[in-house]
Short mmCIF file of C-alpha atoms in Angstrom, two decimals:
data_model
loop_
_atom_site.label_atom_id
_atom_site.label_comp_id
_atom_site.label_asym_id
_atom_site.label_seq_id
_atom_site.Cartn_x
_atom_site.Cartn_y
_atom_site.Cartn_z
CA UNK A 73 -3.21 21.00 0.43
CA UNK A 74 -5.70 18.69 1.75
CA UNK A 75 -4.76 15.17 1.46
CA UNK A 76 -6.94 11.55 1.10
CA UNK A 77 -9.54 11.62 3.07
CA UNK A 78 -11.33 8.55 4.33
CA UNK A 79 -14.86 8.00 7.20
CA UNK A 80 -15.59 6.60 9.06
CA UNK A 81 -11.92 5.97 10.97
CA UNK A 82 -13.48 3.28 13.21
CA UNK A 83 -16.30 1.57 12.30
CA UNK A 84 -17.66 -1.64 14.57
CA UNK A 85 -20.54 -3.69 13.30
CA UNK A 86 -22.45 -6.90 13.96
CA UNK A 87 -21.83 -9.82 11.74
CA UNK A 88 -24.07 -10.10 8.55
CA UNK A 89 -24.88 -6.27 8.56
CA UNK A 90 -23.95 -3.56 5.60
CA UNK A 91 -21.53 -1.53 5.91
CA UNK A 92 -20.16 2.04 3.80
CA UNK A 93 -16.57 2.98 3.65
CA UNK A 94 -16.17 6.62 1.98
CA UNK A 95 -13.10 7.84 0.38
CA UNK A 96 -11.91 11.33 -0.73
CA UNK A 97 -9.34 11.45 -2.81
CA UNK A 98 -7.10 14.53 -3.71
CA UNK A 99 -8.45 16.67 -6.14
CA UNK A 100 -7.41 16.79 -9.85
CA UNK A 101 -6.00 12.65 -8.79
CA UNK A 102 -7.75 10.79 -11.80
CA UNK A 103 -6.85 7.32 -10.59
CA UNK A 104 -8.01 5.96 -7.09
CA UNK A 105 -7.78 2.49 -5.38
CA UNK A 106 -8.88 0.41 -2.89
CA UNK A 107 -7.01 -1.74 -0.68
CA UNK A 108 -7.20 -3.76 2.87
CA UNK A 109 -4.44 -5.01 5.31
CA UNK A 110 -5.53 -7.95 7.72
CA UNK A 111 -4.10 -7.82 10.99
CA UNK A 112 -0.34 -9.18 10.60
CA UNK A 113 -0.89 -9.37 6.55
CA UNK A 114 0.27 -7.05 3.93
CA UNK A 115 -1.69 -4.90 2.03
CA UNK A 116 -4.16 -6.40 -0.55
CA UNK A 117 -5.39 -4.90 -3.94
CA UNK A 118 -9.19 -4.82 -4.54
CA UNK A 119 -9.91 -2.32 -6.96
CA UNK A 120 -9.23 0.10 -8.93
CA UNK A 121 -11.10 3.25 -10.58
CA UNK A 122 -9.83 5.80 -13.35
CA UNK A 123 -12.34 8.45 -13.53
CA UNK A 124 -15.78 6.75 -12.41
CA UNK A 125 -14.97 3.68 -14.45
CA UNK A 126 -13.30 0.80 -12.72
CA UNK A 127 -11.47 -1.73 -15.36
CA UNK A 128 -9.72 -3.72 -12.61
CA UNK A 129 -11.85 -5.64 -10.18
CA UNK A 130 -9.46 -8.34 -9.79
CA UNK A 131 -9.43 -8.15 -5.99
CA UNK A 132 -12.62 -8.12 -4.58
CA UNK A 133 -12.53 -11.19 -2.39
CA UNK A 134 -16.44 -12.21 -3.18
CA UNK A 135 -19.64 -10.98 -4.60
CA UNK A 136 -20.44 -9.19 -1.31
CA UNK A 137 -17.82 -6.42 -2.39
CA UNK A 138 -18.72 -3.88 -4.28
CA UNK A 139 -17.71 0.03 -4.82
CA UNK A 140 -18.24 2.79 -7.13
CA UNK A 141 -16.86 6.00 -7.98
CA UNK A 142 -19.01 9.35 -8.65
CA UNK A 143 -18.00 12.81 -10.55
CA UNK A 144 -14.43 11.33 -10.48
CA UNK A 145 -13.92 11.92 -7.55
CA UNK A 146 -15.40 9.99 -3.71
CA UNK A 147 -15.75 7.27 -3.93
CA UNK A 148 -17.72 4.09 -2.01
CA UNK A 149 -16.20 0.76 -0.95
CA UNK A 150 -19.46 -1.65 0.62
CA UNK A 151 -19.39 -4.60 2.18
CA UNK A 152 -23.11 -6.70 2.72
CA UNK A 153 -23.80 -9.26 5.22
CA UNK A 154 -20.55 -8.68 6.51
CA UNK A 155 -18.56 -11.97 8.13
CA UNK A 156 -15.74 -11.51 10.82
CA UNK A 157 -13.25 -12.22 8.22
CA UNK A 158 -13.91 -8.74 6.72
CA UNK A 159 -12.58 -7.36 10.12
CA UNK A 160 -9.34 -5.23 8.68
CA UNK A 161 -8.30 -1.59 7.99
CA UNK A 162 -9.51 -0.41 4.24
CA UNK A 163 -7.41 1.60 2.87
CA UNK A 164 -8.32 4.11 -0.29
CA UNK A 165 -4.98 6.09 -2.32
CA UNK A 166 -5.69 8.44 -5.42
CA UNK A 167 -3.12 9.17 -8.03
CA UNK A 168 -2.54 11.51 -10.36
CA UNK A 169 -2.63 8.72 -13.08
CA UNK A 170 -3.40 5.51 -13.17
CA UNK A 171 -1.83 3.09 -15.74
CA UNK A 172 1.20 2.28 -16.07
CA UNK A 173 2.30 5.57 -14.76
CA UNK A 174 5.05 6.23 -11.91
CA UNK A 175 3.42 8.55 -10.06
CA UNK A 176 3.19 7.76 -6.26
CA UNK A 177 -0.04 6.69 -4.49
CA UNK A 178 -1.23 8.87 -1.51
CA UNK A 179 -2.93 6.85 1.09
CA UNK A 180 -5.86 7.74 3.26
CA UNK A 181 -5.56 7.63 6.80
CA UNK A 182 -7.75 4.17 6.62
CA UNK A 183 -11.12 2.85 8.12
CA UNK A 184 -10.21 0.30 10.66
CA UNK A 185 -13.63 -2.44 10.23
CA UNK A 186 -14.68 -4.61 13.22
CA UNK A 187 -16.98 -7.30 12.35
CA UNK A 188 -18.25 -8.70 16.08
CA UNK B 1362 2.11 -14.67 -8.52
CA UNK B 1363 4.23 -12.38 -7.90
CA UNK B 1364 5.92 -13.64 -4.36
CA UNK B 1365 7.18 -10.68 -3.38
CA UNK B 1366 9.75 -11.62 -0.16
CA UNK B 1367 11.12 -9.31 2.88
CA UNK B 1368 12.43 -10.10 5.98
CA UNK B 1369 9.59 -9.47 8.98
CA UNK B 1370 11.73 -7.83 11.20
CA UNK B 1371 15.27 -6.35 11.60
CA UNK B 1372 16.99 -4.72 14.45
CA UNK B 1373 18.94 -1.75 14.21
CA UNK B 1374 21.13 0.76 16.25
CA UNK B 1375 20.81 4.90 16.32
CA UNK B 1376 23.43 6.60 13.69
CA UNK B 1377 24.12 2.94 11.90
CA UNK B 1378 22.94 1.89 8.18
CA UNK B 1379 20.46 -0.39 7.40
CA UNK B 1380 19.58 -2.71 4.25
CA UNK B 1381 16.35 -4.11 3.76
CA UNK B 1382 16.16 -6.42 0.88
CA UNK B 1383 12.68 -7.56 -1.08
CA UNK B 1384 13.52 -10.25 -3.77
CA UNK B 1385 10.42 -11.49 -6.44
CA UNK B 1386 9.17 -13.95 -8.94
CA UNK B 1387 7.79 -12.00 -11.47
CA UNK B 1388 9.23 -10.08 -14.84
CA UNK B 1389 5.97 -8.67 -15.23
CA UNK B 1390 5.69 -5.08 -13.53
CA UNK B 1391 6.27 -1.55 -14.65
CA UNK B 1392 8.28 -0.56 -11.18
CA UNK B 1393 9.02 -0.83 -7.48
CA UNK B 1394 8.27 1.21 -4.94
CA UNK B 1395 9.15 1.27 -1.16
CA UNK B 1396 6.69 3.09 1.40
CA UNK B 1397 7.19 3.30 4.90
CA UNK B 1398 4.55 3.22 7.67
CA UNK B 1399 4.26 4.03 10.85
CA UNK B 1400 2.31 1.49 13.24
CA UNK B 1401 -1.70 3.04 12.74
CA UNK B 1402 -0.58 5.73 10.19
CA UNK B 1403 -1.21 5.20 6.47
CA UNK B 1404 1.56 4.23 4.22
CA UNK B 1405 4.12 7.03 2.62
CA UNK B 1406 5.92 7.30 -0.58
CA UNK B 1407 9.71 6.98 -0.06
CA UNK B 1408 11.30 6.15 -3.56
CA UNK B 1409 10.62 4.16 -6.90
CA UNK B 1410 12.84 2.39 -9.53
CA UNK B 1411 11.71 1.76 -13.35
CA UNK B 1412 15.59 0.73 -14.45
CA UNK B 1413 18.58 -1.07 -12.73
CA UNK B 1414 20.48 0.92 -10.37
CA UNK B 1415 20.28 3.05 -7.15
CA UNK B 1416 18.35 5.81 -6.86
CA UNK B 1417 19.30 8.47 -3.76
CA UNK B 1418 16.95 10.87 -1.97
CA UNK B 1419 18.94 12.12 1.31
CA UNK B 1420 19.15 9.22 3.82
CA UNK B 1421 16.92 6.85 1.79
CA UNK B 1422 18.38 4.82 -0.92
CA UNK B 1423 16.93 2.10 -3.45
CA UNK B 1424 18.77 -0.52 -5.69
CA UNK B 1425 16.97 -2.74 -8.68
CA UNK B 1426 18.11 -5.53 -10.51
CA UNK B 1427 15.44 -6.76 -12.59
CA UNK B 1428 17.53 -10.00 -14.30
CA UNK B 1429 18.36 -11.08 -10.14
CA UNK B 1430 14.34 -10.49 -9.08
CA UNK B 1431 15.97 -8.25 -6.43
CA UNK B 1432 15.59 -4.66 -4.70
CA UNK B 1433 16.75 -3.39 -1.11
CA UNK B 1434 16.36 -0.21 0.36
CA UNK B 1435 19.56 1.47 2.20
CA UNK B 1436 18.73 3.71 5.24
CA UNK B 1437 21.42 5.47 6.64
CA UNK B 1438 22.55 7.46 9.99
CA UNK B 1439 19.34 6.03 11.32
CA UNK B 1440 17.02 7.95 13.62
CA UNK B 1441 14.91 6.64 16.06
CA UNK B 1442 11.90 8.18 14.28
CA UNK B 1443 12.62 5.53 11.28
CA UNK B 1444 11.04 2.72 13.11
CA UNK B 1445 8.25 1.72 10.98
CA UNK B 1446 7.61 -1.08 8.50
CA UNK B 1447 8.83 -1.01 5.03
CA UNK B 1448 6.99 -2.22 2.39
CA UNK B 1449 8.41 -3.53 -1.11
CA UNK B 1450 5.28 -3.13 -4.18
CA UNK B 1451 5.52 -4.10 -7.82
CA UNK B 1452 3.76 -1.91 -9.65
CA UNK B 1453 1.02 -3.32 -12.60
CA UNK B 1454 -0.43 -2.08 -15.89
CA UNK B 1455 -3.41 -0.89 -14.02
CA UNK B 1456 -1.09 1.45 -11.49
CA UNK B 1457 -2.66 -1.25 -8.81
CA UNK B 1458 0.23 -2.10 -6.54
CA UNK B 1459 1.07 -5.56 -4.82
CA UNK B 1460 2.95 -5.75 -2.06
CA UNK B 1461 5.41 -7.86 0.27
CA UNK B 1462 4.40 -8.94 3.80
CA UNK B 1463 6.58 -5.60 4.91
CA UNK B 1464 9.73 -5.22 7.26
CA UNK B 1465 8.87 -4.20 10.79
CA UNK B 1466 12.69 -1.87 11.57
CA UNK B 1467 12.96 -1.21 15.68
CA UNK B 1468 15.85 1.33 15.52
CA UNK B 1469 17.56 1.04 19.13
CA UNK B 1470 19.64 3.90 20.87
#
């Protein structure tokens, strides 16, 4: 079946601009989360959603991160007035369950962000 | 916090066994999971441990001990294909997973 699906793949934008990350998670996954790995860094929790509500936020790195969730299912990560320290690949992974569940995350393939 | 530490890189040979070892400050998480990924490829599921012990899946296997703050995953009869980084993540109470640096492997023939 058809896995996590994220767009753009690449996306390259000028500092201070707007920018949409989409992600489509696998069907019937309830939980879904955000996160982003800096060049050389490991990967970093911003958010989570279960259903279209999203009770941990803990990771967005300032007020110019925000995302939301629609009919439980894609979901949008954006980024305004973007700074070259945003410059990383986002990565979005949907779970059956969220919680304190065991069930494995399945990653999207990533959107690789270049702030110039 | 929850320092979560692994080696950056280890060295390998074709056919041999590996250990890769993540060790943590933290007593709060529900479990541990190790992913692999390939360099540009998004992370994969390889195994996860809720209790002490080793858990086996084929050529993959993964240890806990929660009193020692300690996991390691054991590859064996390596393949070149399992070059990759390995990445150590405690799991929270909101699923959200935080992870270790990673372990860059270069399996050599």
């Amino acid at each position: 079946g058809a896995g996590v699906s994220q767009s753009p793949s690449n996306k390259v934008t000028e500092k201070g601009k707007d920018v949409e990350l989409r992600c489509d998670p696998i069907s019937g996954h309830t939980a879904l989360y955000w996160y982003r790995q800096s060049l050389g860094q490991g990967l970093e929790f911003l958010i989570y959603f279960q259903g279209n509500s999203a009770p941990d936020k803990s990771g967005l790195p300032s007020d110019r991160f925000s995302a939301e969730r629609t009919g439980g299912s894609v979901s949008t990560l954006t980024i305004q007035r973007t700074q070259q320290e945003d410059s990383a690949v986002y990565l979005c992974a949907s779970t059956l369950r969220g919680g304190g569940s065991s069930y494995e995350q399945y990653f999207g393939p990533g959107t690789r962000l270049t702030v110039t | 916090g929850q320092n979560i530490d692994q080696p950056t890189e280890m060295t390998a040979t074709e056919g041999a066994i590996v250990q890769i070892n993540c060790t943590y400050q933290t007593s709060g998480f529900n479990g541990l999971f190790w992913y692999q990924q390939h360099a540009g490829e998004a992370p994969t599921f390889l195994s996860y441990n809720v209790l002490d012990g080793l858990e086996e899946k084929g050529r993959f296997s993964s240890f806990l001990s929660r009193s020692k703050g300690y996991s390691y995953l054991l590859l064996k009869e390596l393949q070149m294909k399992d070059s990759a980084s390995y990445l150590c993540a405690l799991s929270g109470n909101t699923g959200k997973l935080i992870f270790g640096q990673g372990t860059t492997l270069q399996v050599k023939p």
